Coordinates of C-alpha atoms and ligand atoms in Angstrom, one line a residue:
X655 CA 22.3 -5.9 -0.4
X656 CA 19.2 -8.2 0.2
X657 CA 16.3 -6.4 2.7
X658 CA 16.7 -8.7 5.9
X659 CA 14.1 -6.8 8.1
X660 CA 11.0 -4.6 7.3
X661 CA 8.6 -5.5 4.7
X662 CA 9.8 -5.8 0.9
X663 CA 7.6 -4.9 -1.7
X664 CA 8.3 -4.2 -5.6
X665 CA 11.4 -5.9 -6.7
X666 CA 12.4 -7.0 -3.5
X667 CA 9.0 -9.0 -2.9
X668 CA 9.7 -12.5 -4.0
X669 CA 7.2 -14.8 -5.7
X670 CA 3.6 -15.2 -3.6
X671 CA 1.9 -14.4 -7.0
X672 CA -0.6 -17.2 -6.0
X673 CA -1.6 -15.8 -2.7
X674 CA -2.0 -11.8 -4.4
X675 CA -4.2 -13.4 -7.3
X676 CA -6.7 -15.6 -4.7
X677 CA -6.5 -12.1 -2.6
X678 CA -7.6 -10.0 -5.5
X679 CA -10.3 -12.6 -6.6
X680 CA -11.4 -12.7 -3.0
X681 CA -11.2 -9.2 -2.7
X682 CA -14.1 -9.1 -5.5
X683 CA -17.2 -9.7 -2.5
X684 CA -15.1 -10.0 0.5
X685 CA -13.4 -8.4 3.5
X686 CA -10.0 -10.5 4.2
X687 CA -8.5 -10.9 7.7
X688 CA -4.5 -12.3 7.1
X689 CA -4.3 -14.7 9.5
X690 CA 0.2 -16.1 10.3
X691 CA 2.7 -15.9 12.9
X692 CA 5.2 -13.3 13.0
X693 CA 7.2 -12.7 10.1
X694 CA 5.7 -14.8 7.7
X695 CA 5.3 -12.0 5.2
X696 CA 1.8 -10.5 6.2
X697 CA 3.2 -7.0 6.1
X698 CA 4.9 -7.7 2.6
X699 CA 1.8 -9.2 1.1
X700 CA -0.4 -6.1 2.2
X701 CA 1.9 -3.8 0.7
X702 CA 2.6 -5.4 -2.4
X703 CA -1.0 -6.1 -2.4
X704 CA -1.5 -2.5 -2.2
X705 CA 0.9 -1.4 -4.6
X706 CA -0.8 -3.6 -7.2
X707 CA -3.7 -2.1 -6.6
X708 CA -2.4 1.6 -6.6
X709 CA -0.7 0.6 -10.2
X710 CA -4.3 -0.5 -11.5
X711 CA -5.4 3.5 -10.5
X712 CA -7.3 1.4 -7.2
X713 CA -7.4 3.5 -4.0
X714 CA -5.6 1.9 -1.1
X715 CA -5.1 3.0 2.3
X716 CA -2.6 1.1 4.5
X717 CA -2.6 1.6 8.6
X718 CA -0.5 0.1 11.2
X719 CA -2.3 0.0 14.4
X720 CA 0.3 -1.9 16.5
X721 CA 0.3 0.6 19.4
X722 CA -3.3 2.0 19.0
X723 CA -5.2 1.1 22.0
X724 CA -8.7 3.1 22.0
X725 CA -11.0 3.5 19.8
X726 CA -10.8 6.9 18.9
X727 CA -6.8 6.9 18.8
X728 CA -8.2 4.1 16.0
X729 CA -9.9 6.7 14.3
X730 CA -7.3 9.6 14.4
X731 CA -4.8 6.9 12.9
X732 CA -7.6 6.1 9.6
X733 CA -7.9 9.9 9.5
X734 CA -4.2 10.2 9.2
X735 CA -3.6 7.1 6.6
X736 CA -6.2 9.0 4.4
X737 CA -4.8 12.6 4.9
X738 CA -1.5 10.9 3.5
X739 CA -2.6 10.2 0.1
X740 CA -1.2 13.7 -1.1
X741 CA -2.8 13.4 -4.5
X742 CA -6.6 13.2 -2.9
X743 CA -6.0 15.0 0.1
X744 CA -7.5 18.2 -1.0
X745 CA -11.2 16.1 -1.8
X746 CA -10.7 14.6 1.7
X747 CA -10.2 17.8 4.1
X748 CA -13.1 19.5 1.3
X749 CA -15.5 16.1 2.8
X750 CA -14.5 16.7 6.6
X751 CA -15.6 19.9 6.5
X752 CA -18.8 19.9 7.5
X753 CA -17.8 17.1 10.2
X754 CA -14.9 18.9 12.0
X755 CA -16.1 22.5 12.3
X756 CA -13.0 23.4 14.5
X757 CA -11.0 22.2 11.8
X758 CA -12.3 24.2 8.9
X759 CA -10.1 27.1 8.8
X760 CA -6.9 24.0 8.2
X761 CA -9.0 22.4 5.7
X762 CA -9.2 26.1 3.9
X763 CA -5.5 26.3 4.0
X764 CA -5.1 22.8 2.6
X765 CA -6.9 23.5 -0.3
X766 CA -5.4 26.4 -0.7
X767 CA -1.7 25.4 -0.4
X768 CA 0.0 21.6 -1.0
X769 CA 0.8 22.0 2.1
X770 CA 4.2 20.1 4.1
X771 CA 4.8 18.2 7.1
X772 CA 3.5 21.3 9.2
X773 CA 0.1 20.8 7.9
X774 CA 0.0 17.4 9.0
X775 CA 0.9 17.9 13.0
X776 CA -1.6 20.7 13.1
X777 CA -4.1 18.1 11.4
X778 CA -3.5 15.2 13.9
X779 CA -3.5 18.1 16.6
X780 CA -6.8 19.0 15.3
X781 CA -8.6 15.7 15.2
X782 CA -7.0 15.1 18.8
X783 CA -9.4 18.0 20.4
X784 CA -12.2 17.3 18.2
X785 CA -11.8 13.5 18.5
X786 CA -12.8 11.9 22.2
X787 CA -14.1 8.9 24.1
X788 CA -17.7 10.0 23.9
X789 CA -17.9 10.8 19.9
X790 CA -15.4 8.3 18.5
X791 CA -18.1 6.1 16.9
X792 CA -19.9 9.2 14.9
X793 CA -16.6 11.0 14.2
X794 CA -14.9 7.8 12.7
X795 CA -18.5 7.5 9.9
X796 CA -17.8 10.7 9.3
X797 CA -14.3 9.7 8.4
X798 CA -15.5 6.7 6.7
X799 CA -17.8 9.4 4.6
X800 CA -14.7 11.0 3.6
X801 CA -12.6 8.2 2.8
X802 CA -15.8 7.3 0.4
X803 CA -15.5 10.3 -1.5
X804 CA -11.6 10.5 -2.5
X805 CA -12.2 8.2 -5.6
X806 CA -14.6 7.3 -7.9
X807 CA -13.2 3.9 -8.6
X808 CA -14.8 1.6 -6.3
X809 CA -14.1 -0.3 -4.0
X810 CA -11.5 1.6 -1.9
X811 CA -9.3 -0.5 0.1
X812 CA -8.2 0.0 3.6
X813 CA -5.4 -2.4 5.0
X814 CA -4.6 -2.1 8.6
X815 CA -2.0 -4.0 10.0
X816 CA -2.0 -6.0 13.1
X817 CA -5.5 -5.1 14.3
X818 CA -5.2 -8.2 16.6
X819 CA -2.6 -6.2 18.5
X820 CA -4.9 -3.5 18.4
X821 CA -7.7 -4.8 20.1
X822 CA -5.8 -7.2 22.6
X823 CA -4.3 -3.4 23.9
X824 CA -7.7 -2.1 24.1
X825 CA -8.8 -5.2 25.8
X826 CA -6.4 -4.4 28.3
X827 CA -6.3 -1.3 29.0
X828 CA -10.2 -1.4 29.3
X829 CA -11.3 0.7 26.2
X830 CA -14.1 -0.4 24.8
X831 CA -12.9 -3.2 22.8
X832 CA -16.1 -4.4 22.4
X833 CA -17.5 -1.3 21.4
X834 CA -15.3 -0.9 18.8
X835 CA -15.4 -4.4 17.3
X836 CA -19.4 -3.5 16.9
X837 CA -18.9 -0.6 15.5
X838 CA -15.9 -2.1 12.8
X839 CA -18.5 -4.8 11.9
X840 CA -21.4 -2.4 11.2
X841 CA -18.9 0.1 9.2
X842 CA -18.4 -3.4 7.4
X843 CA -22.0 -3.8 6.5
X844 CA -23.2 -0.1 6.1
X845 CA -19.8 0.5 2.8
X846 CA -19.5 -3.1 1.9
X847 CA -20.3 -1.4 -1.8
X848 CA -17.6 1.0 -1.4
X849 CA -15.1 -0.5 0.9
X850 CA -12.6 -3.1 1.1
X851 CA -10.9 -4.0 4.2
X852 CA -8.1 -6.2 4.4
X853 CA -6.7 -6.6 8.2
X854 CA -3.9 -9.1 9.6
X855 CA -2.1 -9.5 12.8
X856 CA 0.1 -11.9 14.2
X857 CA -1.6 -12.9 17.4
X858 CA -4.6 -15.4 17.5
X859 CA -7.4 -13.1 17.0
X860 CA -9.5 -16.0 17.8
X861 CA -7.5 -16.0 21.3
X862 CA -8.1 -12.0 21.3
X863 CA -11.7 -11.7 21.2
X864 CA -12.5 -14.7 23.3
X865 CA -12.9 -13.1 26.7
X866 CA -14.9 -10.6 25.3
X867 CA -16.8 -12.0 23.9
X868 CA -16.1 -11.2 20.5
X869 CA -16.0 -14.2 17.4
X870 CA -19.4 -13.3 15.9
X871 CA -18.2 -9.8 15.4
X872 CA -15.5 -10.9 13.1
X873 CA -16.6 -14.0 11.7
X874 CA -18.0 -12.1 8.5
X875 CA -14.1 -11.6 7.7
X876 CA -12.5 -14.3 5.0
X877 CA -10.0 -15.9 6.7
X878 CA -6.4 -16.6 4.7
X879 CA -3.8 -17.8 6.5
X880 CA -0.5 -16.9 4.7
X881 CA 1.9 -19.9 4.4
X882 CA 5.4 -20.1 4.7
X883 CA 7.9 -20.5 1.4
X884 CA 7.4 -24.1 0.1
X885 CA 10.9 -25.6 -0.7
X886 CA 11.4 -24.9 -4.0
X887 CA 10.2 -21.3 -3.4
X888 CA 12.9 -21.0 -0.6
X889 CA 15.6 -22.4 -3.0
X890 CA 14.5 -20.0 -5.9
X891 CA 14.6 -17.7 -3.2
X892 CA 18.3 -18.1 -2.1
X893 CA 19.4 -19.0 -5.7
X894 CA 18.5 -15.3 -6.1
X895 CA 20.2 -13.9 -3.2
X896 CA 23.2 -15.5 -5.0
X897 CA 23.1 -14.2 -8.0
X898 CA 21.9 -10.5 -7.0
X899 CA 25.4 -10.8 -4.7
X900 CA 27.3 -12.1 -7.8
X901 CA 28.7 -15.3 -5.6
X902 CA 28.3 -18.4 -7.3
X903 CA 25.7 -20.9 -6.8
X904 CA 26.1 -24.4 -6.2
X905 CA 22.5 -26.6 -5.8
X906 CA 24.3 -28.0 -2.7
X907 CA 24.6 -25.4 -1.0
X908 CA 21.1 -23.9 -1.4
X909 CA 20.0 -27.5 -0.4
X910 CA 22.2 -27.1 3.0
X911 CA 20.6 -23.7 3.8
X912 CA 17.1 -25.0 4.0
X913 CA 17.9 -28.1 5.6
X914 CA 19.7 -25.9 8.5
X915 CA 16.3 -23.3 8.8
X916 CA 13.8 -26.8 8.3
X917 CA 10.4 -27.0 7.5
X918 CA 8.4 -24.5 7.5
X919 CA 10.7 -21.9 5.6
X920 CA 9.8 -19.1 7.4
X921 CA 10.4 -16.0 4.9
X922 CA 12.0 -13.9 7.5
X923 CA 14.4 -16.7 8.8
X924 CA 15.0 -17.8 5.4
X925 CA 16.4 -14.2 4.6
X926 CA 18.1 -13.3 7.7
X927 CA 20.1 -16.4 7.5
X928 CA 20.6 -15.9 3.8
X929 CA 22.1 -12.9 4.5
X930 CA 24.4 -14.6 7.5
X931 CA 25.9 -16.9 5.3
X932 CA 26.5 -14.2 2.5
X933 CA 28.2 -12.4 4.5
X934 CA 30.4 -14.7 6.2
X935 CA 32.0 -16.5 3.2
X936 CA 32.4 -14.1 0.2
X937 CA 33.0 -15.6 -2.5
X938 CA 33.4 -19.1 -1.1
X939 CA 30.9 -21.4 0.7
X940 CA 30.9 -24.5 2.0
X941 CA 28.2 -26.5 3.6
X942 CA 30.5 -26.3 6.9
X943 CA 30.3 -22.6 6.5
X944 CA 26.6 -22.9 6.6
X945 CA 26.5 -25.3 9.6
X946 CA 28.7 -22.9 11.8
X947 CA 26.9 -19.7 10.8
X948 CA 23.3 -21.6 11.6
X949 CA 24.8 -22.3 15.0
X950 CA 27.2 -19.2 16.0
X951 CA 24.8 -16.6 14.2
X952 CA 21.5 -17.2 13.9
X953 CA 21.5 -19.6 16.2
X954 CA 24.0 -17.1 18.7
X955 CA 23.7 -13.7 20.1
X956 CA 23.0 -12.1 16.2
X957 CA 19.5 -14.2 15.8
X958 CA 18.7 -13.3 19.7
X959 CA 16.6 -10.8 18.9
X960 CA 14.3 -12.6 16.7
X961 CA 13.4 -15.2 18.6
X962 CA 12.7 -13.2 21.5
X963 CA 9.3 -12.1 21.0
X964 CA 8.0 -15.8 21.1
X965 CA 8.9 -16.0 24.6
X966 CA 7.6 -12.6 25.0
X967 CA 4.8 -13.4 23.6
X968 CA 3.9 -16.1 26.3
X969 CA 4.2 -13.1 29.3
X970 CA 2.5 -10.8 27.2
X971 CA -0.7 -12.0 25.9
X972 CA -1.3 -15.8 27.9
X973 CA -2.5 -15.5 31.7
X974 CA 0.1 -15.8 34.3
X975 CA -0.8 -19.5 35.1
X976 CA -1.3 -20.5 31.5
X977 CA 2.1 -19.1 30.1
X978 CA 4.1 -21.2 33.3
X979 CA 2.6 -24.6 31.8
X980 CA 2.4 -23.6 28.3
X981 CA 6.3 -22.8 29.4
X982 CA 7.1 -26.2 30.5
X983 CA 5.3 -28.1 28.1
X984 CA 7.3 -26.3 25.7
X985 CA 10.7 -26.9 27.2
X986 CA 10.0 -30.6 27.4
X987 CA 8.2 -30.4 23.6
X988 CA 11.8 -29.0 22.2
X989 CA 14.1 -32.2 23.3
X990 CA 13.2 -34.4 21.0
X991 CA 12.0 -34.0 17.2
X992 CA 9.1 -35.9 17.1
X993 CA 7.4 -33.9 20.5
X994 CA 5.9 -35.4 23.6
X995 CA 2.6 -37.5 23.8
X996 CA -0.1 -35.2 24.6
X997 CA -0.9 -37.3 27.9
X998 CA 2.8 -36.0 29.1
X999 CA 1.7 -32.4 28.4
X1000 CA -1.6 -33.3 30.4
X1001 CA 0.5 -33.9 33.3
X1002 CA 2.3 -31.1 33.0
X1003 CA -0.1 -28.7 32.9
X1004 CA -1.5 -30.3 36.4
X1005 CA 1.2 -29.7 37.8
X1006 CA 2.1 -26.0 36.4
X1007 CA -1.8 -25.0 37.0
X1008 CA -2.4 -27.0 40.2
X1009 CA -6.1 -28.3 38.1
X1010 CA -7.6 -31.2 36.3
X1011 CA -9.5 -29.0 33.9
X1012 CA -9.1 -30.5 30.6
X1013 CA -11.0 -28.0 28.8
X1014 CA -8.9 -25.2 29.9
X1015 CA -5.8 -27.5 28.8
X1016 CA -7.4 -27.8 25.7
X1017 CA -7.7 -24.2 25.2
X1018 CA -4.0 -23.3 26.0
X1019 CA -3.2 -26.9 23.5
X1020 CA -5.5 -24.9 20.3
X1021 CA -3.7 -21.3 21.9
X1022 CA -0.2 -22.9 21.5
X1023 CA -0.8 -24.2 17.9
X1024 CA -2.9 -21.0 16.4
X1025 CA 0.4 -19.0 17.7
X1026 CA 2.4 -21.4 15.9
X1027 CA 4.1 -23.1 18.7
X1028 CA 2.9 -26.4 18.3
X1029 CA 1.6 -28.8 15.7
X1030 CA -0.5 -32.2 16.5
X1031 CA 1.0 -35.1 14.9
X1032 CA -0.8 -38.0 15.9
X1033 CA -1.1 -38.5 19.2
X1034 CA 2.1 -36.3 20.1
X1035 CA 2.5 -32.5 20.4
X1036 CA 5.7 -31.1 18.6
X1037 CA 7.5 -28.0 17.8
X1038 CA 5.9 -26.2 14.4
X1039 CA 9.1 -25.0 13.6
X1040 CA 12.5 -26.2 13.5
X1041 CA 14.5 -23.0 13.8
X1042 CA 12.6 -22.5 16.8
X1043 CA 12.8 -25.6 18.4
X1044 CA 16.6 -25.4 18.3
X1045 CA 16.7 -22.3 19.5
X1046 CA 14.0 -22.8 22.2
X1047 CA 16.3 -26.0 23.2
X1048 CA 19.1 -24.1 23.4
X1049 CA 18.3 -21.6 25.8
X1050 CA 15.3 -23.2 27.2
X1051 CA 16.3 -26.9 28.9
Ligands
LIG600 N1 7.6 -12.2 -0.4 C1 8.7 -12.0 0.2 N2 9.9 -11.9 -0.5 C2 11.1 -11.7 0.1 N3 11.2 -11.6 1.4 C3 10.2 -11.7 2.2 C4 8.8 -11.9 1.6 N4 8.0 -12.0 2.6 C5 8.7 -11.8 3.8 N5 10.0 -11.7 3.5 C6 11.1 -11.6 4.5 O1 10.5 -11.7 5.8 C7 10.7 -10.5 6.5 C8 9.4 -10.2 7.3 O2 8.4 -9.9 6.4 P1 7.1 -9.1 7.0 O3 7.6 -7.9 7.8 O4 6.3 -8.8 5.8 O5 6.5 -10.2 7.9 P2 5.3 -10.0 8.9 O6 4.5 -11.4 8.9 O7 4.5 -8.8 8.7 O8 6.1 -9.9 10.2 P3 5.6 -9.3 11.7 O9 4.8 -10.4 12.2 O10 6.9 -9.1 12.4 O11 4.8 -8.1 11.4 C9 11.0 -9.4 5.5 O12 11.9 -8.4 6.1 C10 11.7 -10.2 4.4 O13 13.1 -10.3 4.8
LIG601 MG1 4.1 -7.2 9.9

């Protein structure tokens, strides 16, 4: 049965062979931040990315920091991604020694044993007590260190996965964001012969590290934004989904199930709704098959869950002021296909806000399309997506 949720790597992973070959040249001189909304495929790209490079005999570290929010939580979790790497452990605990004297007598019984999940509890336990607020920044280099020495084939790469999230938590919760992104950049600069660093997330980091502030402590990054299937990619895409469920393919019907997700083929609808429809019809479907899954499923109760996080998103990470008109420009944006004139959004964001400022309304306008709300098309404002739209119309008007 085709993956519909999680990442997909290996045989699973379909096509991008463009995007890993620019990230491998790229990865050459460069540190790489992922920039896409949600479920895109950022996850699936870093992994396969990963596994590519694991196949070549490359080091490759992968961390998800989605809940982290302090810096030295940060470093427990990069301590943990290394200690992971079973085949290498043993050179990193023999590197941390010196660094972690309460940990020592562990380290003695991991290089003495392979050691099982046990091993790994006491170690995270460990680096908890040793690990604190006031001795993050030297602890972590001395992590860094260790990471350093568990290959000689340079560069190493470290992937961590949705930093954004990351620092917007520490942001919040008061932790020394700014501390941290300092200390990030000058780890950056101090291994940039023996490191590679490829981070993503799927909130604006731009939007992030405003307040802060923080842009000149990530502008050294490469930015790649990772694009949506192109057309033909999404038709390969479900032609395969056909075949790998032995139900015949007809061009038409391939054709029909784009049409229904719209530009831009977002991986993750364009799999989930795959899936819907292959499971509806067996070995028989028609394009009016299609049409009522769109609307019943993925439109319905079944797709509720993935469209969620969008309005979520709003409550979560805009102010309180700047989510209510970013709210009801979006409610009038979804109506029609071709948008509203931005001098209607204007208007509406007076009225939401109660001010004139058009900088601010500016802001929220550049906000709205770098979370991949919105798109400018000429002088109107309209929907980036048209699986959203139609679902934002249906539950939104
Ligand atoms: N290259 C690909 N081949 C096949 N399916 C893919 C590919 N990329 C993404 N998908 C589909 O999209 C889904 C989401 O992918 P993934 O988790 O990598 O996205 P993401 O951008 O990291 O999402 P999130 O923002 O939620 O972290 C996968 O479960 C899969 O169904
Ligand atoms: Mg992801």
């Amino acid at each position: 049965m085709l993956p519909a949720s999680g990442p997909v790597m290996g045989k699973d992973f379909f096509n991008r062979e463009e995007e890993i070959k620019d990230l491998l040249r790229l990865l050459e001189r460069e540190n790489i931040v992922l920039i896409s909304p949600r479920r895109y495929g950022k996850t699936s790209l870093m992994r396969e990315l990963g596994r590519r490079l694991s196949e070549r005999g490359q080091l490759c570290l992968f961390l998800d920091v989605m809940h982290i929010d302090a810096p030295e939580d940060f470093v427990i979790e990069l301590a943990t991604a290394a200690f992971d790497v079973t085949n290498v452990r043993k050179k990193f605990a023999k590197s941390l020694k010196g660094a972690f004297i309460r940990l020592s007598t562990l380290f003695d019984e991991i290089e003495a044993t392979v050691a099982g999940t046990g091993i790994k509890v006491k170690f995270r336990k460990g680096l908890n007590d040793e690990i604190g607020k006031d001795n993050w920044t030297e602890k972590g280099k001395n992590i860094f260190d260790a990471i350093k020495s568990m290959s000689n084939e340079k560069p190493i790469y470290v992937v961590i996965d949705e930093l954004s999230e990351c620092i917007n938590n520490m942001i919040k919760r008061k932790k020394n964001a700014k501390k941290f992104l300092q200390w990030f950049r000058s780890i950056r600069q101090q291994t940039i012969q023996d490191l590679r660093f490829v981070v993503g997330g799927s909130v604006s980091f731009d939007r992030v590290v405003r307040g802060i502030p923080g842009l000149p402590l990530i502008n050294d990054f490469k930015r790649v934004c990772v694009e949506c299937f192109s057309r033909e990619d999404a038709l390969k895409f479900i032609e395969k989904g056909f075949i790998e469920e032995e139900i015949e393919y007809r061009e038409e019907i391939g054709v029909k199930i784009v049409e229904c997700i719209g530009e831009p083929y977002v991986p993750f609808f364009t799999a989930i709704f795959l899936r819907m429809t292959l499971q509806e019809a067996g070995a028989h479907i028609t394009k009016e098959i299609i049409e009522e899954a769109y609307n019943s499923k993925l439109l319905g109760a079944q797709g509720k869950g993935y469209f969620e996080h969008y309005k979520e998103r709003l409550r979560i990470y805009y102010d309180e002021i700047m989510a209510k008109a970013a709210k009801w420009i979006l409610k009038k944006a979804c109506v029609d296909d071709r948008g509203i004139p931005k001098q209607l959004a204007f208007n509406l964001f007076r009225e939401a806000t109660g001010t004139v400022d058009e900088e601010r309304f500016v802001d929220l306008l550049y906000d709205l399309e770098n979370d991949f709300y919105i798109k400018f098309d000429g002088e109107n404002i309209r929907f980036q997506s048209k699986v959203l739209r139609d679902w934002w119309r249906l539950y939104h008007v």
